[in-house]
PDB file of C-alpha atoms in Angstrom:
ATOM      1  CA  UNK A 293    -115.271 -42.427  -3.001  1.00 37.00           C
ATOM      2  CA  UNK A 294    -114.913 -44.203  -6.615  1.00 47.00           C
ATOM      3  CA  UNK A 295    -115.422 -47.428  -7.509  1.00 56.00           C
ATOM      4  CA  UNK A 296    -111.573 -49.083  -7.866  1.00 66.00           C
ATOM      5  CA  UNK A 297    -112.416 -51.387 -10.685  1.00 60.00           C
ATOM      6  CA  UNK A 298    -114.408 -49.016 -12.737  1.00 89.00           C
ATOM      7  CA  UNK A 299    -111.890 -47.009 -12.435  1.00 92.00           C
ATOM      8  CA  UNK A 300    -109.530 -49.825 -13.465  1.00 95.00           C
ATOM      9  CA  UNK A 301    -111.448 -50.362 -16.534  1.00 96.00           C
ATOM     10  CA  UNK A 302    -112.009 -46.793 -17.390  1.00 96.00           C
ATOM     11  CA  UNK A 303    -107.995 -46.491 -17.788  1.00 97.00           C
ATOM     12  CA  UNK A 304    -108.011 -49.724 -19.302  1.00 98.00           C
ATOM     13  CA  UNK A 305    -110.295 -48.828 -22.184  1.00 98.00           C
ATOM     14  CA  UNK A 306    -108.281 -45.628 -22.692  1.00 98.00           C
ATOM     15  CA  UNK A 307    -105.099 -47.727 -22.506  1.00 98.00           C
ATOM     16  CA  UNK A 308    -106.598 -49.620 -25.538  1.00 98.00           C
ATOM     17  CA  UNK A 309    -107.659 -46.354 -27.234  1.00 98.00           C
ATOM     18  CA  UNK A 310    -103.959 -44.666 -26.828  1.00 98.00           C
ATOM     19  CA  UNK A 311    -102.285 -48.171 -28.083  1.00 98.00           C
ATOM     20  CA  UNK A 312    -104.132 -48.008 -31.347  1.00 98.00           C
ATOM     21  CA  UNK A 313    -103.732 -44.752 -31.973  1.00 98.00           C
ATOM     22  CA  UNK A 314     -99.931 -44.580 -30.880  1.00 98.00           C
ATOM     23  CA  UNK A 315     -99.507 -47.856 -33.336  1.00 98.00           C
ATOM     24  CA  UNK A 316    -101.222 -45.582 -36.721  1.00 98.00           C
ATOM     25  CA  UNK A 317     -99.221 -42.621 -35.579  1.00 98.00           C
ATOM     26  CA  UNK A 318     -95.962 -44.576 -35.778  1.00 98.00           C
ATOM     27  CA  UNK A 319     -96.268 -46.420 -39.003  1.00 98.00           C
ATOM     28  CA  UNK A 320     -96.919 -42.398 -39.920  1.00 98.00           C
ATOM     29  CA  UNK A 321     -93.994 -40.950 -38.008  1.00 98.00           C
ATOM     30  CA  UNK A 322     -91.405 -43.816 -39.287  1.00 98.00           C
ATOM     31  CA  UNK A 323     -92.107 -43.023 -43.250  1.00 98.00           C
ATOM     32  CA  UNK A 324     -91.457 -38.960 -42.493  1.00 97.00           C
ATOM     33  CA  UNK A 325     -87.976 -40.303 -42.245  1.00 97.00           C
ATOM     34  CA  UNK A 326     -85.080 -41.676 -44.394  1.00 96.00           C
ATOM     35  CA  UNK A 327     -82.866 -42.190 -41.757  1.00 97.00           C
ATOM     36  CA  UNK A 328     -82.711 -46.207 -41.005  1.00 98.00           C
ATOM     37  CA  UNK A 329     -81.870 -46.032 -37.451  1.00 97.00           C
ATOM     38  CA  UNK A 330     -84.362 -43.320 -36.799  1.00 98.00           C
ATOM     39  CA  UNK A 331     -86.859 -46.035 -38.953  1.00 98.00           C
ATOM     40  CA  UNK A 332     -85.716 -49.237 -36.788  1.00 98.00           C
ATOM     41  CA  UNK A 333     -86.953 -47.084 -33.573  1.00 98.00           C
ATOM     42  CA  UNK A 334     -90.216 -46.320 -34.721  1.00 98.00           C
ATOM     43  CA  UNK A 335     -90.920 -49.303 -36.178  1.00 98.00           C
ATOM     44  CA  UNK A 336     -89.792 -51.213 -32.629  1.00 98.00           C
ATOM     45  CA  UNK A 337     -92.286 -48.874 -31.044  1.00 98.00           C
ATOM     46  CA  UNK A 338     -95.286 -49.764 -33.562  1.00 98.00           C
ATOM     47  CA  UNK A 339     -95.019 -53.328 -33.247  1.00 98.00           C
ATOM     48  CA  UNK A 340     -94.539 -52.850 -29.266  1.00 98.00           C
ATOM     49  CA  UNK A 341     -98.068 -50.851 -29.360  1.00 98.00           C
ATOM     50  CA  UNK A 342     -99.780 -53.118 -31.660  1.00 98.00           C
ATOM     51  CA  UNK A 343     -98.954 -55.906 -29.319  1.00 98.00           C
ATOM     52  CA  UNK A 344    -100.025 -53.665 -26.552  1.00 98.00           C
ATOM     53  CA  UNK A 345    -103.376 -53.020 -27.818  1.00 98.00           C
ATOM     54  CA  UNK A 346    -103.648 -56.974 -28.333  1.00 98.00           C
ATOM     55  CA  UNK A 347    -103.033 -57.590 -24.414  1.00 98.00           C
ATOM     56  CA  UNK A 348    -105.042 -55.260 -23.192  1.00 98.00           C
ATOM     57  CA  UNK A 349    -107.832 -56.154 -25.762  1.00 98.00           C
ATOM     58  CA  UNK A 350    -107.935 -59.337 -24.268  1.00 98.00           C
ATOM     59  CA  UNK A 351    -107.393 -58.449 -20.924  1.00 97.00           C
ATOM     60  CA  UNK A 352    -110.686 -56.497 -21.149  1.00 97.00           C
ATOM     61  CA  UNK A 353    -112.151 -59.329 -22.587  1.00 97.00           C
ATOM     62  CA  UNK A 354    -111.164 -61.401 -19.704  1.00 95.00           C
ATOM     63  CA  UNK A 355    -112.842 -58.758 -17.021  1.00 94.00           C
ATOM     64  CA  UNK A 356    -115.872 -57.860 -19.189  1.00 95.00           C
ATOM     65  CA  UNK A 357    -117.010 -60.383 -21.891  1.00 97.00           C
ATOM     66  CA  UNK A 358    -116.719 -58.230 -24.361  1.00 97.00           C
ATOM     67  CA  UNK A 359    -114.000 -56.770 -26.598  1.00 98.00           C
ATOM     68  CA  UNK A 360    -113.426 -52.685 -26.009  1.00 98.00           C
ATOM     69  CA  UNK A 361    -115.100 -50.737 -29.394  1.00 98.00           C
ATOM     70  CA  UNK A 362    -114.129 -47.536 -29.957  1.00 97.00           C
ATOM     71  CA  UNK A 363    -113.639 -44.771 -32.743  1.00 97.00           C
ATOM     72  CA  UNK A 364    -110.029 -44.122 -33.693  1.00 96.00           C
ATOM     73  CA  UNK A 365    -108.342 -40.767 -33.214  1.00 97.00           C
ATOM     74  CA  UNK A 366    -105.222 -39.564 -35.400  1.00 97.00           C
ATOM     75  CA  UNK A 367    -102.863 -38.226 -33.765  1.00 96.00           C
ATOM     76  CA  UNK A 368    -101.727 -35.166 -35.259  1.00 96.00           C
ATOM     77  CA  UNK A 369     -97.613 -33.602 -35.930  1.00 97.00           C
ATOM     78  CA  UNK A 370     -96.621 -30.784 -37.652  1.00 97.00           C
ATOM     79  CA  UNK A 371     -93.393 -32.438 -38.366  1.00 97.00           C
ATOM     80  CA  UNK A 372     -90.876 -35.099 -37.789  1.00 97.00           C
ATOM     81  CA  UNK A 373     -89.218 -33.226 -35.071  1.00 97.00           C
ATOM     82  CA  UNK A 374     -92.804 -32.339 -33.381  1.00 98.00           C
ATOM     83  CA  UNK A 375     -94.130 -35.858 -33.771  1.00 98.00           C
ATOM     84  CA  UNK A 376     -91.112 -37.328 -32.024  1.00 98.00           C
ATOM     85  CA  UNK A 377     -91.528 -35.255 -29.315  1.00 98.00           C
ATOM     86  CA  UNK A 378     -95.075 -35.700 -29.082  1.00 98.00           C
ATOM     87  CA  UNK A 379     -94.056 -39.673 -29.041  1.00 98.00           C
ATOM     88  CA  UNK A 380     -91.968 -39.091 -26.045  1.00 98.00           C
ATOM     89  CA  UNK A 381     -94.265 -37.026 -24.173  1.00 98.00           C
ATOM     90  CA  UNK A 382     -97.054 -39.513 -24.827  1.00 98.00           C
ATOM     91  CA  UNK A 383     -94.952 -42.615 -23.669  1.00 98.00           C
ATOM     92  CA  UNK A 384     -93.940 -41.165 -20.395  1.00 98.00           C
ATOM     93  CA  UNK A 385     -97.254 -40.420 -19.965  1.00 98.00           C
ATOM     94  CA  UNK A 386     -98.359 -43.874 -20.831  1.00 98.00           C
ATOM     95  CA  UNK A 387     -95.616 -45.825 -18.810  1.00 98.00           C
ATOM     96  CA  UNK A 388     -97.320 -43.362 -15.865  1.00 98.00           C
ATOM     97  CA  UNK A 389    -100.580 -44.436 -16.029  1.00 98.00           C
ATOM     98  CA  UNK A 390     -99.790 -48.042 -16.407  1.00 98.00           C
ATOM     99  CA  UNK A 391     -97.580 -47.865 -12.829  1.00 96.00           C
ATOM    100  CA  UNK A 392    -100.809 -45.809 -11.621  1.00 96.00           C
ATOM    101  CA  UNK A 393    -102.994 -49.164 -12.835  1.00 96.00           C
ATOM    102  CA  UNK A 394    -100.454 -51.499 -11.521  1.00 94.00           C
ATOM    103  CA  UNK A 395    -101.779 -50.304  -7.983  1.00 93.00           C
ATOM    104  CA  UNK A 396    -105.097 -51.012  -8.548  1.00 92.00           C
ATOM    105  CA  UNK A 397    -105.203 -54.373  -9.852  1.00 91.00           C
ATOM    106  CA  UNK A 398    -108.707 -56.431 -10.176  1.00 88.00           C
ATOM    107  CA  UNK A 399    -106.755 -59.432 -10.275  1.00 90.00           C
ATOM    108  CA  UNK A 400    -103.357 -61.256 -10.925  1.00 91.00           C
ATOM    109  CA  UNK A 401    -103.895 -62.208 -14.704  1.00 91.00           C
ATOM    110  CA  UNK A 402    -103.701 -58.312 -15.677  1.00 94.00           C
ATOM    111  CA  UNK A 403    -100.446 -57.468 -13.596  1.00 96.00           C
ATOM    112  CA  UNK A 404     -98.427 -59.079 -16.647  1.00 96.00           C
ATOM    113  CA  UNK A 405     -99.666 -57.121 -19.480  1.00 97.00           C
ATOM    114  CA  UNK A 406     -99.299 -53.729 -17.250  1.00 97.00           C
ATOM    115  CA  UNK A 407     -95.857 -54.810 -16.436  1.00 97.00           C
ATOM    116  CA  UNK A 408     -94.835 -55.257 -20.180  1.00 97.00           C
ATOM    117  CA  UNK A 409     -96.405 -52.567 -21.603  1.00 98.00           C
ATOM    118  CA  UNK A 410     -95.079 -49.690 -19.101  1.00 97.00           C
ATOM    119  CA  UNK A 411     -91.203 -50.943 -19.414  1.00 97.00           C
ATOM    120  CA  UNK A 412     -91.801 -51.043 -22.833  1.00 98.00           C
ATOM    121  CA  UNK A 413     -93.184 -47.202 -22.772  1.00 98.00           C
ATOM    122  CA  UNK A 414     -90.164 -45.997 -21.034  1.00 98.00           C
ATOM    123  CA  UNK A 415     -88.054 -48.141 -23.800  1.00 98.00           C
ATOM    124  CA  UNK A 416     -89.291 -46.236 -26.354  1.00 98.00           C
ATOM    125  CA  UNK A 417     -89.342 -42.929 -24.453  1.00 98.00           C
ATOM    126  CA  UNK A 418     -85.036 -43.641 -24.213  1.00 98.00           C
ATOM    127  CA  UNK A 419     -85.211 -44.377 -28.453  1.00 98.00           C
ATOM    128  CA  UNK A 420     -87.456 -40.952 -29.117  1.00 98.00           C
ATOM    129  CA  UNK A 421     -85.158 -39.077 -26.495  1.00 97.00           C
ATOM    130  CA  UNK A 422     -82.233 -40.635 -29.281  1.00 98.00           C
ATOM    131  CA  UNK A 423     -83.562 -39.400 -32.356  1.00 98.00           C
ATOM    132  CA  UNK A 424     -83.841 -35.642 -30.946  1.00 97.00           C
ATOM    133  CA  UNK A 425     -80.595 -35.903 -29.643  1.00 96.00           C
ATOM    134  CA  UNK A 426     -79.279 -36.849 -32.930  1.00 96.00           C
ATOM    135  CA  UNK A 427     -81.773 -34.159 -34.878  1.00 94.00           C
ATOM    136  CA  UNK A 428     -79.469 -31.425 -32.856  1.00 76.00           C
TER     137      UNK A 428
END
């Protein structure tokens, strides 16, 4: 049987991980267009992960001491289409493992920054589904 909060932290430390690298990706994805409203998404969705990254930085801090270090990964599109879709796949997936670490909570303080950061996941997942609608 595993150890619930190691577990807890294990995700957490990715969550931190994913929330960086979903914030670079974005300020990426949002200058590959010219369209504004396209723009306004992306950029909603990079400050959303930046502030992500900041809760869950400090939430770790809270359980461990200690801040979460780590080496940054780029995420990688082909183009705007691909990295939109690649956005959308990622935040379902996201908004997924934050219900999945809603269930295994060490303690109250970290149900908040769960709670924001997977309705904000499936926010953005609705604005990414937009833009390929409107790239049709």
């Amino acid at each position: 049987m595993y150890n619930q909060p190691n577990k807890f932290l294990n995700m957490l430390q990715v969550a931190i991980e994913n929330e960086w690298n979903a914030n670079d990706f974005y300020k990426r994805l949002g200058e590959d267009t010219s369209n504004r409203m396209f723009k306004d998404y992306i950029k909603h969705a990079e400050d959303d992960e930046l502030e992500h990254y900041k809760m869950f930085q400090r939430l770790h801090y809270q359980l461990t001491g200690q801040y979460h270090r780590f080496k940054p990964e780029k995420v990688m599109y082909q183009s705007f289409e691909d990295g939109v879709k690649k956005a959308q796949k990622d935040e379902f997936e996201a908004a997924e493992m934050y219900r999945e670490m809603l269930f295994m909570l060490p303690n109250q303080m970290a149900y908040q920054p769960l709670f924001i950061a997977m309705t904000d996941e499936m926010e953005h997942a609705t604005r990414f589904g937009t833009i390929l609608g409107r790239l049709k």
